Every structure is written in C-alpha cells, then in structure tokens.
Short mmCIF file of C-alpha atoms and ligand atoms in Angstrom, two decimals:
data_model
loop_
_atom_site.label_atom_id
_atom_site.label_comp_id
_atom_site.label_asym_id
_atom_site.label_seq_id
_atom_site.Cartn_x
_atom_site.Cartn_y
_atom_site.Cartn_z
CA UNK A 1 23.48 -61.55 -28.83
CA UNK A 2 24.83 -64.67 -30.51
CA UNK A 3 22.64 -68.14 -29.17
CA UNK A 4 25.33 -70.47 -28.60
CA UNK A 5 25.44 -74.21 -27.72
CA UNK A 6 28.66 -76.20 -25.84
CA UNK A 7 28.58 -79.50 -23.84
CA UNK A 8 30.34 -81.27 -21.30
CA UNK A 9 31.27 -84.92 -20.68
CA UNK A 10 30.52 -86.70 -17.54
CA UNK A 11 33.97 -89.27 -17.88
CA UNK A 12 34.65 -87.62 -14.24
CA UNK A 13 34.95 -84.99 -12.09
CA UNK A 14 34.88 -81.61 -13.45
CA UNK A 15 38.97 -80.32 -13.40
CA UNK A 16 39.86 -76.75 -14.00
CA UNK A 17 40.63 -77.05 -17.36
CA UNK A 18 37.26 -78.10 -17.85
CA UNK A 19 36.38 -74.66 -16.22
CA UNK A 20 38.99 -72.22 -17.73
CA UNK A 21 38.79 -73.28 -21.32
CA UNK A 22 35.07 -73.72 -21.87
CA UNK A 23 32.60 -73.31 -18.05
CA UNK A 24 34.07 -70.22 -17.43
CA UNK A 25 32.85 -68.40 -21.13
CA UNK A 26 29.10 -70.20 -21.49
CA UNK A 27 27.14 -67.09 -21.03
CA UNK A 28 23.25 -67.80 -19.22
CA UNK A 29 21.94 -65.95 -22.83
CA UNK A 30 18.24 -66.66 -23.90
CA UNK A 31 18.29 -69.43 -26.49
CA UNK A 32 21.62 -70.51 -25.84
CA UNK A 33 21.77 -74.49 -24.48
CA UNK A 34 24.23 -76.26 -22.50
CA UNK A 35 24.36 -80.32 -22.16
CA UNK A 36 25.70 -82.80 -20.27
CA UNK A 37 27.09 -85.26 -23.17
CA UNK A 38 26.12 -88.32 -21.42
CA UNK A 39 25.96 -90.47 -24.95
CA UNK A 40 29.70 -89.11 -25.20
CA UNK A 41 30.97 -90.29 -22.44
CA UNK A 42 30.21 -94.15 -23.35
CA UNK A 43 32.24 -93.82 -26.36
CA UNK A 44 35.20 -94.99 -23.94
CA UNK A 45 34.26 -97.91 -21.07
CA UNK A 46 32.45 -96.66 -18.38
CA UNK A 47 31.00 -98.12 -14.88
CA UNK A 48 26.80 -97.39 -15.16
CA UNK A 49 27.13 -96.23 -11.01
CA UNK A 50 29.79 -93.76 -11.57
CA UNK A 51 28.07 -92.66 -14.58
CA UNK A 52 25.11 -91.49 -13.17
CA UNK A 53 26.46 -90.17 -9.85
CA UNK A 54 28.92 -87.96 -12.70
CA UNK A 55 26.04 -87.28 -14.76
CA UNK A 56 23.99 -85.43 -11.94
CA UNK A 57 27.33 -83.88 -10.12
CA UNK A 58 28.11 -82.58 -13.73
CA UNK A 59 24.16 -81.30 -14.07
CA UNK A 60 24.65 -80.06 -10.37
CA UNK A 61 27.43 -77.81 -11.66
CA UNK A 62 26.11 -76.09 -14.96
CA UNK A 63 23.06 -75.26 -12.43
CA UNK A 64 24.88 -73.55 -10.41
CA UNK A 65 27.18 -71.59 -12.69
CA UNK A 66 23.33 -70.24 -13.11
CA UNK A 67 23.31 -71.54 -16.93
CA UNK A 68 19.53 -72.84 -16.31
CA UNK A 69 18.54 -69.51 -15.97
CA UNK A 70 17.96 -67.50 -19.24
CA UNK A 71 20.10 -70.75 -21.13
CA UNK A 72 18.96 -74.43 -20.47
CA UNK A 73 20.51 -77.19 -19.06
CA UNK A 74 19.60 -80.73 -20.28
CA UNK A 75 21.19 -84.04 -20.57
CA UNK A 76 21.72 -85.27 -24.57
CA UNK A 77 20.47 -88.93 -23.74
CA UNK A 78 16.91 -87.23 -22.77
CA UNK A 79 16.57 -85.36 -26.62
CA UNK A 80 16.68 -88.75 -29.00
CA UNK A 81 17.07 -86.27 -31.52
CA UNK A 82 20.54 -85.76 -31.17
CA UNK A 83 21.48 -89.87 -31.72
CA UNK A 84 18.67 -89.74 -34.85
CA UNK A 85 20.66 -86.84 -36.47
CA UNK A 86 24.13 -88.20 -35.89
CA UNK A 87 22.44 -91.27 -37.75
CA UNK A 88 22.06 -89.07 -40.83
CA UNK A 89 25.65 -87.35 -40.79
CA UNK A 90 27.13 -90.72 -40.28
CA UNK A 91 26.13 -91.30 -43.49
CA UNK A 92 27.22 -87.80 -44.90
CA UNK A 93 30.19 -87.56 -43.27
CA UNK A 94 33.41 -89.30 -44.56
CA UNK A 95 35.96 -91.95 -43.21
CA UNK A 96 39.03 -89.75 -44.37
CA UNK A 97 37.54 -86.54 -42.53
CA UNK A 98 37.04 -88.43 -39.11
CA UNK A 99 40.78 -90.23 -39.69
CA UNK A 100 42.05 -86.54 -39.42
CA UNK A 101 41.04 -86.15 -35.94
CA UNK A 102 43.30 -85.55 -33.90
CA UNK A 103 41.93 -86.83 -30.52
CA UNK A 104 41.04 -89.95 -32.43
CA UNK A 105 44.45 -90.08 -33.11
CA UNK A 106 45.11 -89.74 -29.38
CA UNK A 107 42.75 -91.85 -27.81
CA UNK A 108 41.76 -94.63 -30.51
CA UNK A 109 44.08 -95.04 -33.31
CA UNK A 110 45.80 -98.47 -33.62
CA UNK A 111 43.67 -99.94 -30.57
CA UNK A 112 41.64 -102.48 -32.00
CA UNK A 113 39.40 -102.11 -29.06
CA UNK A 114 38.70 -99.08 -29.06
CA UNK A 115 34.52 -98.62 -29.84
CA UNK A 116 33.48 -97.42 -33.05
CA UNK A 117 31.69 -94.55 -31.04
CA UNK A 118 35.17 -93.02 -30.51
CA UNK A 119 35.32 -92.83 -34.23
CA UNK A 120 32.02 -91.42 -34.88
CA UNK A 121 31.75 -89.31 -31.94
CA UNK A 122 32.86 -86.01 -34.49
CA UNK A 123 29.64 -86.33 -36.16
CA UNK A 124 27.34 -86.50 -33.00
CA UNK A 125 29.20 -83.75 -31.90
CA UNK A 126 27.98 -81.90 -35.16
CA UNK A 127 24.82 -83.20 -34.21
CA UNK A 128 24.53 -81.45 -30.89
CA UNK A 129 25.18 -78.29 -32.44
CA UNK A 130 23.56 -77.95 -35.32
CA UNK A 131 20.23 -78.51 -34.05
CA UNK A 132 19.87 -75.85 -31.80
CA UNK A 133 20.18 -73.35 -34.88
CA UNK A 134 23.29 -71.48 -32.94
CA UNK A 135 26.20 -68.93 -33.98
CA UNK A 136 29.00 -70.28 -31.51
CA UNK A 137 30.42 -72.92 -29.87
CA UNK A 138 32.32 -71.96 -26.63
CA UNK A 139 35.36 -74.42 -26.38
CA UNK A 140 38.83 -75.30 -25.32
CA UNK A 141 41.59 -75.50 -27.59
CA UNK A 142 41.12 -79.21 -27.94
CA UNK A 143 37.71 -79.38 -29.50
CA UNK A 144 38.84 -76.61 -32.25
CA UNK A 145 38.91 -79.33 -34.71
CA UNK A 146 35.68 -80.94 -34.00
CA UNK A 147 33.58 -77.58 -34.36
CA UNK A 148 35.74 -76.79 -37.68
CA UNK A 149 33.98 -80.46 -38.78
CA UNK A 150 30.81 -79.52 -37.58
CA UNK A 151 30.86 -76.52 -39.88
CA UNK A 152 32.34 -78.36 -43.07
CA UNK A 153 29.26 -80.40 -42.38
CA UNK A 154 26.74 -78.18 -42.10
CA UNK A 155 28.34 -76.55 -45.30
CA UNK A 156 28.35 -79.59 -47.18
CA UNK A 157 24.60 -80.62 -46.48
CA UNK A 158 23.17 -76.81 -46.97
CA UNK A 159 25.11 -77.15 -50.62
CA UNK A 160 23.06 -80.38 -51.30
CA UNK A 161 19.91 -80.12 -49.84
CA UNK A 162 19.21 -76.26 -49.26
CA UNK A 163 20.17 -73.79 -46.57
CA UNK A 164 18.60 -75.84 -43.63
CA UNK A 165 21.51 -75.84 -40.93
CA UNK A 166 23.09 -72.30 -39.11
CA UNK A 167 27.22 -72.49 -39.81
CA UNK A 168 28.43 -72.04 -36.21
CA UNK A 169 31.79 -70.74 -35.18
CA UNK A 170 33.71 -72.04 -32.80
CA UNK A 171 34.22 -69.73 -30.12
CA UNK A 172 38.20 -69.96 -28.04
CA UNK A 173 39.88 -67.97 -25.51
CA UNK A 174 42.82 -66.34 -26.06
CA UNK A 175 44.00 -67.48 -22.67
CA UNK A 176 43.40 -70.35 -21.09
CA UNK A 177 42.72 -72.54 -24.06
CA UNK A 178 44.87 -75.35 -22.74
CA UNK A 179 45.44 -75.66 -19.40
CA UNK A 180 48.14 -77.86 -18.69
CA UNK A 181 48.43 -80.88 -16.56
CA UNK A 182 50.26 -79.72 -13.05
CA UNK A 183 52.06 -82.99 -13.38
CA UNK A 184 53.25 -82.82 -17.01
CA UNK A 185 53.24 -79.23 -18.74
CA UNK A 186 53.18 -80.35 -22.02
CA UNK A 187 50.41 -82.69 -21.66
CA UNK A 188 46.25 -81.39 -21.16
CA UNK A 189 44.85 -81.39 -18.23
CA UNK A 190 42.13 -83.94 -18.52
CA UNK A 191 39.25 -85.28 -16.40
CA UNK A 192 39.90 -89.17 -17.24
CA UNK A 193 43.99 -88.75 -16.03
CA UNK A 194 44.32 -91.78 -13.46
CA UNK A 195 47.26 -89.15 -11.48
CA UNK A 196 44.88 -87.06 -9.28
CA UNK A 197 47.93 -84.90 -8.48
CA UNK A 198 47.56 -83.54 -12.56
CA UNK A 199 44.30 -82.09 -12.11
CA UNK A 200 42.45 -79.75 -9.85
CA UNK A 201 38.74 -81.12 -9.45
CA UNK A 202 35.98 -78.41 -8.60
CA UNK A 203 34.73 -80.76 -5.85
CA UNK A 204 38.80 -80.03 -4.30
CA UNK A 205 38.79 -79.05 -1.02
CA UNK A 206 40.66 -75.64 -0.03
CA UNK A 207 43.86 -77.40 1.02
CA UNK A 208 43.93 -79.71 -1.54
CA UNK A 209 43.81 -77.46 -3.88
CA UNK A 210 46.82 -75.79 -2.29
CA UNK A 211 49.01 -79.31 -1.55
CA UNK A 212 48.12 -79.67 -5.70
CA UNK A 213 49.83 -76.27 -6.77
CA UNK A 214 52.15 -76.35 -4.30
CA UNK A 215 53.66 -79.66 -5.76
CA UNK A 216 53.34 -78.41 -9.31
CA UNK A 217 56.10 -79.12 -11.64
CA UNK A 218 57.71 -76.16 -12.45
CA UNK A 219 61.16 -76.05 -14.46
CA UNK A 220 64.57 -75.01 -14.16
CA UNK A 221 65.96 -71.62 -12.58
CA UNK A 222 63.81 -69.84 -10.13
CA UNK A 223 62.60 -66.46 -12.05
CA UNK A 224 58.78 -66.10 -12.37
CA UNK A 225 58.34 -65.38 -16.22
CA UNK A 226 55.67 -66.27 -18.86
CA UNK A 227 57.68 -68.42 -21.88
CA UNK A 228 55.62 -70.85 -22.75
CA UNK A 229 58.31 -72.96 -24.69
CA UNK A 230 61.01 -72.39 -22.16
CA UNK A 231 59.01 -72.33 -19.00
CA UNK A 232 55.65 -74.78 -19.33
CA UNK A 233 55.02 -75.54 -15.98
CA UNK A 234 55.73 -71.73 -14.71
CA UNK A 235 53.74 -70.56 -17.66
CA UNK A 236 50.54 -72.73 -16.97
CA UNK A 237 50.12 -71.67 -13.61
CA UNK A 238 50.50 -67.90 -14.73
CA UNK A 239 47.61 -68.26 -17.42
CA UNK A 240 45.50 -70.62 -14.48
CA UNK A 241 45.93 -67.10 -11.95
CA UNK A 242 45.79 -64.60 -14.54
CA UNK A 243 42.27 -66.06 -16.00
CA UNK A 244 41.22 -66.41 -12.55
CA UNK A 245 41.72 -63.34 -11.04
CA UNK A 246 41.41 -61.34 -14.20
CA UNK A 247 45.22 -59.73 -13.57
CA UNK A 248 47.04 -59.62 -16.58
CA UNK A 249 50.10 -62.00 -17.35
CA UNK A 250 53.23 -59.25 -17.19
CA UNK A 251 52.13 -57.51 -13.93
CA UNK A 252 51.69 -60.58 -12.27
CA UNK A 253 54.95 -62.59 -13.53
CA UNK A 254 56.24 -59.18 -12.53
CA UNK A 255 54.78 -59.35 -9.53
CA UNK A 256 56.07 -62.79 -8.57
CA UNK A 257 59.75 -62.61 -10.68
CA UNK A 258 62.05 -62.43 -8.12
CA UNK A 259 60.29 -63.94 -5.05
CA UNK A 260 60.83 -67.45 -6.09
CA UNK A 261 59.01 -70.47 -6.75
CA UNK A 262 57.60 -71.06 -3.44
CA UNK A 263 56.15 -67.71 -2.81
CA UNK A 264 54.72 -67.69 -6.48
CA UNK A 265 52.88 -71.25 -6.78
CA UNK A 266 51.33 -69.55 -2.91
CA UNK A 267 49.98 -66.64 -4.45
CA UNK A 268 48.41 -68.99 -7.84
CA UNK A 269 47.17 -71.07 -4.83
CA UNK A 270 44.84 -68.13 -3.12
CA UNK A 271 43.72 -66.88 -6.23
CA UNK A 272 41.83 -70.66 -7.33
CA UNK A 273 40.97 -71.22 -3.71
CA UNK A 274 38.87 -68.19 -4.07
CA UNK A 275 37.53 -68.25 -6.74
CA UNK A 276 36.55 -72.15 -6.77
CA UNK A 277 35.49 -71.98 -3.26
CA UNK A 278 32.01 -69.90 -3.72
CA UNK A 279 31.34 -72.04 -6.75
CA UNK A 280 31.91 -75.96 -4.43
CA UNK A 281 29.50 -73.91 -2.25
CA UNK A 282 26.92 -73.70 -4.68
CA UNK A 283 27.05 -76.91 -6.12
CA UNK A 284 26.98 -78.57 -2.12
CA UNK A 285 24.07 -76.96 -1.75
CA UNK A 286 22.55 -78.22 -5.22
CA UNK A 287 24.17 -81.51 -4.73
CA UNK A 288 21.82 -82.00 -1.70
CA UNK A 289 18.39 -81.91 -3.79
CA UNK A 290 18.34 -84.35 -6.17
CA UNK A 291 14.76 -84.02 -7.11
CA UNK A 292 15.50 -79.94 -7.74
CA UNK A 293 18.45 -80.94 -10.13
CA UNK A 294 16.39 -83.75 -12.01
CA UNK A 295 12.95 -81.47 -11.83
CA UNK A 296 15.41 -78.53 -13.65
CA UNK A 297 16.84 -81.03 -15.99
CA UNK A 298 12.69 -81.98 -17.00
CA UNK A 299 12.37 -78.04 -17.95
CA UNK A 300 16.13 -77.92 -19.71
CA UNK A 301 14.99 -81.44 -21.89
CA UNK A 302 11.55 -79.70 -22.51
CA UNK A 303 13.26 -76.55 -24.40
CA UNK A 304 15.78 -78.24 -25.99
CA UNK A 305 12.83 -80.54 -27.51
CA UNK A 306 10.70 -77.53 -28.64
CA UNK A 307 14.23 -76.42 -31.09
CA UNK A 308 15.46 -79.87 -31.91
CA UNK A 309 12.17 -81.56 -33.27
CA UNK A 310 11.38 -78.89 -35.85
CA UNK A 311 15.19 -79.11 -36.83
CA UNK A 312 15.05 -82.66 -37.40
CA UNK A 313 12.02 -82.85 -39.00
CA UNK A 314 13.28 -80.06 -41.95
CA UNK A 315 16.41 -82.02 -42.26
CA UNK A 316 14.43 -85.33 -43.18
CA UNK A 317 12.16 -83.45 -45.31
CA UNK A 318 15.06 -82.29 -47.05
CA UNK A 319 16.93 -85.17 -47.49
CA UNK A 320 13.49 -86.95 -48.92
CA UNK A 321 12.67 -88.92 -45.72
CA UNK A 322 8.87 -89.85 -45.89
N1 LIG B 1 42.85 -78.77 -20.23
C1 LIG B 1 41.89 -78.03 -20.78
N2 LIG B 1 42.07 -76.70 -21.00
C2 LIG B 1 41.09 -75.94 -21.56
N3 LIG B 1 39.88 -76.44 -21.93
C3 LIG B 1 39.66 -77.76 -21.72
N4 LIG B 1 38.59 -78.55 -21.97
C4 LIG B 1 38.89 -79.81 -21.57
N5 LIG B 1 40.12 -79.88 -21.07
C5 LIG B 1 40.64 -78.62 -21.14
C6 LIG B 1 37.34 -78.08 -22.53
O1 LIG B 1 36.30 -78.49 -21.65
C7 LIG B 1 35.10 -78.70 -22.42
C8 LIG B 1 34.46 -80.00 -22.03
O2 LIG B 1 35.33 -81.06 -22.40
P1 LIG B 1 34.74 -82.52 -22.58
O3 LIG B 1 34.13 -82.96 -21.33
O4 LIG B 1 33.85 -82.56 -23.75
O5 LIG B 1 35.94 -83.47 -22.92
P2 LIG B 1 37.46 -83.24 -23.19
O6 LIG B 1 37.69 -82.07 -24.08
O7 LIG B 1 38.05 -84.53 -23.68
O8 LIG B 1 37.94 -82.90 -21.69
P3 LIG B 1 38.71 -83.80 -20.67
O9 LIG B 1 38.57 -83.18 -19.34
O10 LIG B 1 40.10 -84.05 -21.18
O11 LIG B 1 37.89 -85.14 -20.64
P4 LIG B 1 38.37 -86.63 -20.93
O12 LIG B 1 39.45 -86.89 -19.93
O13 LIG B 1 37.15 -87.46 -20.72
O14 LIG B 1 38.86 -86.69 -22.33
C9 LIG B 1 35.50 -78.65 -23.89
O15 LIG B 1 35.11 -77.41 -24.45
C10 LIG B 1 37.01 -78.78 -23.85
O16 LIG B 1 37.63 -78.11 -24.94
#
C-alpha cells in the first residue's frame, strides 16, 4: 500500500472540483497524511475571520470523508517544519524553474502586487510532501506541474547530499481531472471564482445544487454526446455524473442522447444531489463540535510531528547544518 500525502487550501468553500479531482481519491491508508494548507492560502489576500471559519469547515470536511481514521488530518501552520524546509529549497530551488509555472503564470505574472509567496509557493509545496517520506500525491490536473517540481527537487538534493528524500509520484485520475466551471467550460472550476453560479460548493443545498446544473452552459445542438473539444459544457457534466455515480461515459451519453438538454442536466442533477447530500450530512454534524474537530486536529498535528522532525533533522545534517 503506497503512503501518500495531498493537501487542500482553505481560499473558500470546498467546490466539486475540489472533490472529483483530488477528495474523492485520498484513501484513509495508515501513514498516509492529509492537510489543510492554511500557509497556502495567504499567498493571495485573505480576511483573518473568513480564514479561520474556512480553515475549520475545510478540517470539518477531510474528517468526515473519514481521512482521520487510519490517515491523519492536520493543519500545515501547526507542523513549523513544513515553513523551515521550504526555507532550505528556497534556496535550492531556481528562479527559472518556478517562472515555468504555469499557475504562476495564471495568477501572478505581470502583477506587481502579487506576494512573493505566490512565487515560492512550488517549493513549500515540495515541502509538504517530501517530509512525510510518501510514494504519491493524489491531485487534480492542475497541480501536475507542481508535484513534477517536487520530484526534480527531491532528485536534485538526493544527487548532492545523499539519498535522504522518497521521489513521489504524482497520482491523477483519468476522469475527472478538470472539472470545468458550469459557467465557462473551458475555464477550471475554482474555489476563489467571485460567480457562485460556476461552482457547486459541498455546503450547497439540494436545490441549489439543482438551480446550478440546471442553468449550466451547455453548447449548440441538443444531442447528449461526450466531445470534449466540440461539446465542453455537455462533456463536463458527463465526466461530473459519470465519476459520481460510477456509470461509464458511453452508456450514459447514450442514455441521455436523444432526450434533450433539459432531461439530461435533470438526471446529472440527481446523481450529485445524492451523492453530496450524505457527505453535507456528515460534515453538519461535525460542523457542530468545534472542540471534537480542533481535539482531532491536536492528534493529526501530533503524527505528522513524529515523521516530519526526524525528516528535517536528516536533511540539515546533510546539508552541514550544525
Ligand atoms: N476544477 C478542478 N478539477 C479537478 N481537481 C481540482 N482541484 C482543484 N480544482 C479542481 C484539485 O483540488 C485539490 C485542492 O486544490 P487547492 O485547494 O490546493 O487549490 P487549487 O488547485 O488552486 O483549487 P481551487 O479550487 O481552484 O482553489 P483556488 O480558487 O484558491 O485557486 C488539488 O489537488 C487540485 O488539483
């Protein structure tokens, strides 16, 4: 059983995306660690209130997906290891290397406000991982790159200084990767988008959730068929049900291809309903104990210190810290 590691940023609420491409495929495997990225999430501006109500509601969540059983939970500002080793791969990683990245690109390039956390964030990323010792990384399409940097890393300080980190792999989906923005196909779906009608939250209430799908944009003609280039919008909501309900792509576009729009965006609206409803459920319920989610969180930051400390400590031994 590979030990893996993934986190999650608290910019927001949690949107489906969030849970397709990454949530959905972090197994509750003994020695594997999940975190809320808290030190992340002030790489862009944040407000300190809605940070820590997102912080807890994000905690909240990855408790009740059961991940603190078997796995830990734990929040990255509580393990000061993880800021202490980003320190040292600041310094081994390289300014070309982080100019490549593409969500730097996105969300940074060319804005001279932009923090110099935004920049950096690749390498406390690689931080995260690598001291937890793990194989994978479970992720969504869009942090591909980052774990690819993580490993180039890890390769280049082993090569110096001796085979102290694990090489991780970044660990994808085949479907649901890159769950698309309801509003805009060929855009993400993301947490921070200011249009609530582009995301579905996992705090969404049943008929929410259906008003959302329901005013999907969908393209041209009226046939239900998966063609991603042709078809975005129609597309996206076939990967959304089929990863959902487990029902493969052709028998459901078959299913749906002649019944029209309408009757299709429906039947993708049932299928989340259900399967999201069960999980709002469980997090209401968590939600309504803070102590239990902070008292969990104390046992999550406890494991996560008993791997991380010895980690750092070999890595400044090797790199001739005193
Ligand atoms: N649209 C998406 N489809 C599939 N996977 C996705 N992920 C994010 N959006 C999608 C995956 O979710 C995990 C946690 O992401 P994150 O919180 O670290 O930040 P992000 O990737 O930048 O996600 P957001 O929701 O778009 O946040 P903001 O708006 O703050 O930038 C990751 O594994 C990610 O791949």
């Amino acid at each position: 059983m590979a030990k893996a590691f993934s986190g999650i940023q608290p910019t927001g609420q949690i949107q489906l995306g969030n849970y397709i491409g990454a949530l959905r495929n972090w197994q509750p495997d003994p020695g594997s660690f999940y975190c809320v990225v808290d030190l992340h999430s002030i790489s862009a501006p944040w407000d300190p209130k809605e940070l820590r109500q997102n912080t807890r509601s994000t905690a909240a969540l990855l408790l009740a997906l059961g991940l603190g059983e078997g796995s830990h939970v734990f929040l990255q500002s509580h393990v000061h290891e993880h800021a202490e080793l980003a320190w040292i791969l600041n310094c081994l990683g390289r300014m070309g290397e982080l100019n490549r990245m593409t969500q730097f690109k996105s969300k940074g390039r060319g804005k001279e406000d932009a923090s110099v956390g935004l920049f950096t964030y690749p390498l406390l990323m690689a931080s995260d991982i690598l001291l937890y010792r793990v194989q994978e990384v479970p992720v969504g399409e869009d942090q591909k790159q980052h774990v690819e940097l993580t490993r180039d890393i890890a390769l280049r300080f082993n090569s110096r200084f001796g085979p102290v980190f694990t090489v991780p792999e970044p660990r994808i989906a085949d479907l649901g990767a890159r769950v698309m923005s309801l509003r805009n196909p060929l855009e993400k779906m993301s947490k921070s988008d200011p249009d609530p009608n582009s995301k579905i939250l996992l705090t969404d209430s049943d008929e929410v959730i259906s008003k959302k799908i329901m005013t999907a944009v969908t393209d041209s003609g009226r046939e239900v068929a998966y063609e991603p280039k042709e078809k975005p919008g129609v597309s996206n909501l076939l990967e959304i049900a089929s990863t959902l309900s487990g029902e493969p792509i052709e028998a459901l576009a078959a299913r749906f291809r002649d019944q029209g729009y309408g009757a299709f965006k429906r039947g993708v609206a049932d299928i989340v309903v259900e399967v999201l409803r069960p999980l709002r459920q469980r997090v209401e319920a968590l939600t309504a104990d803070v102590s239990e989610i902070d008292r969990r969180l104390e046992e999550g930051r406890a494991a996560a210190e008993r791997e991380a400390r010895p980690m750092l400590a070999e890595v400044k031994e090797a790199i001739g810290l005193l």
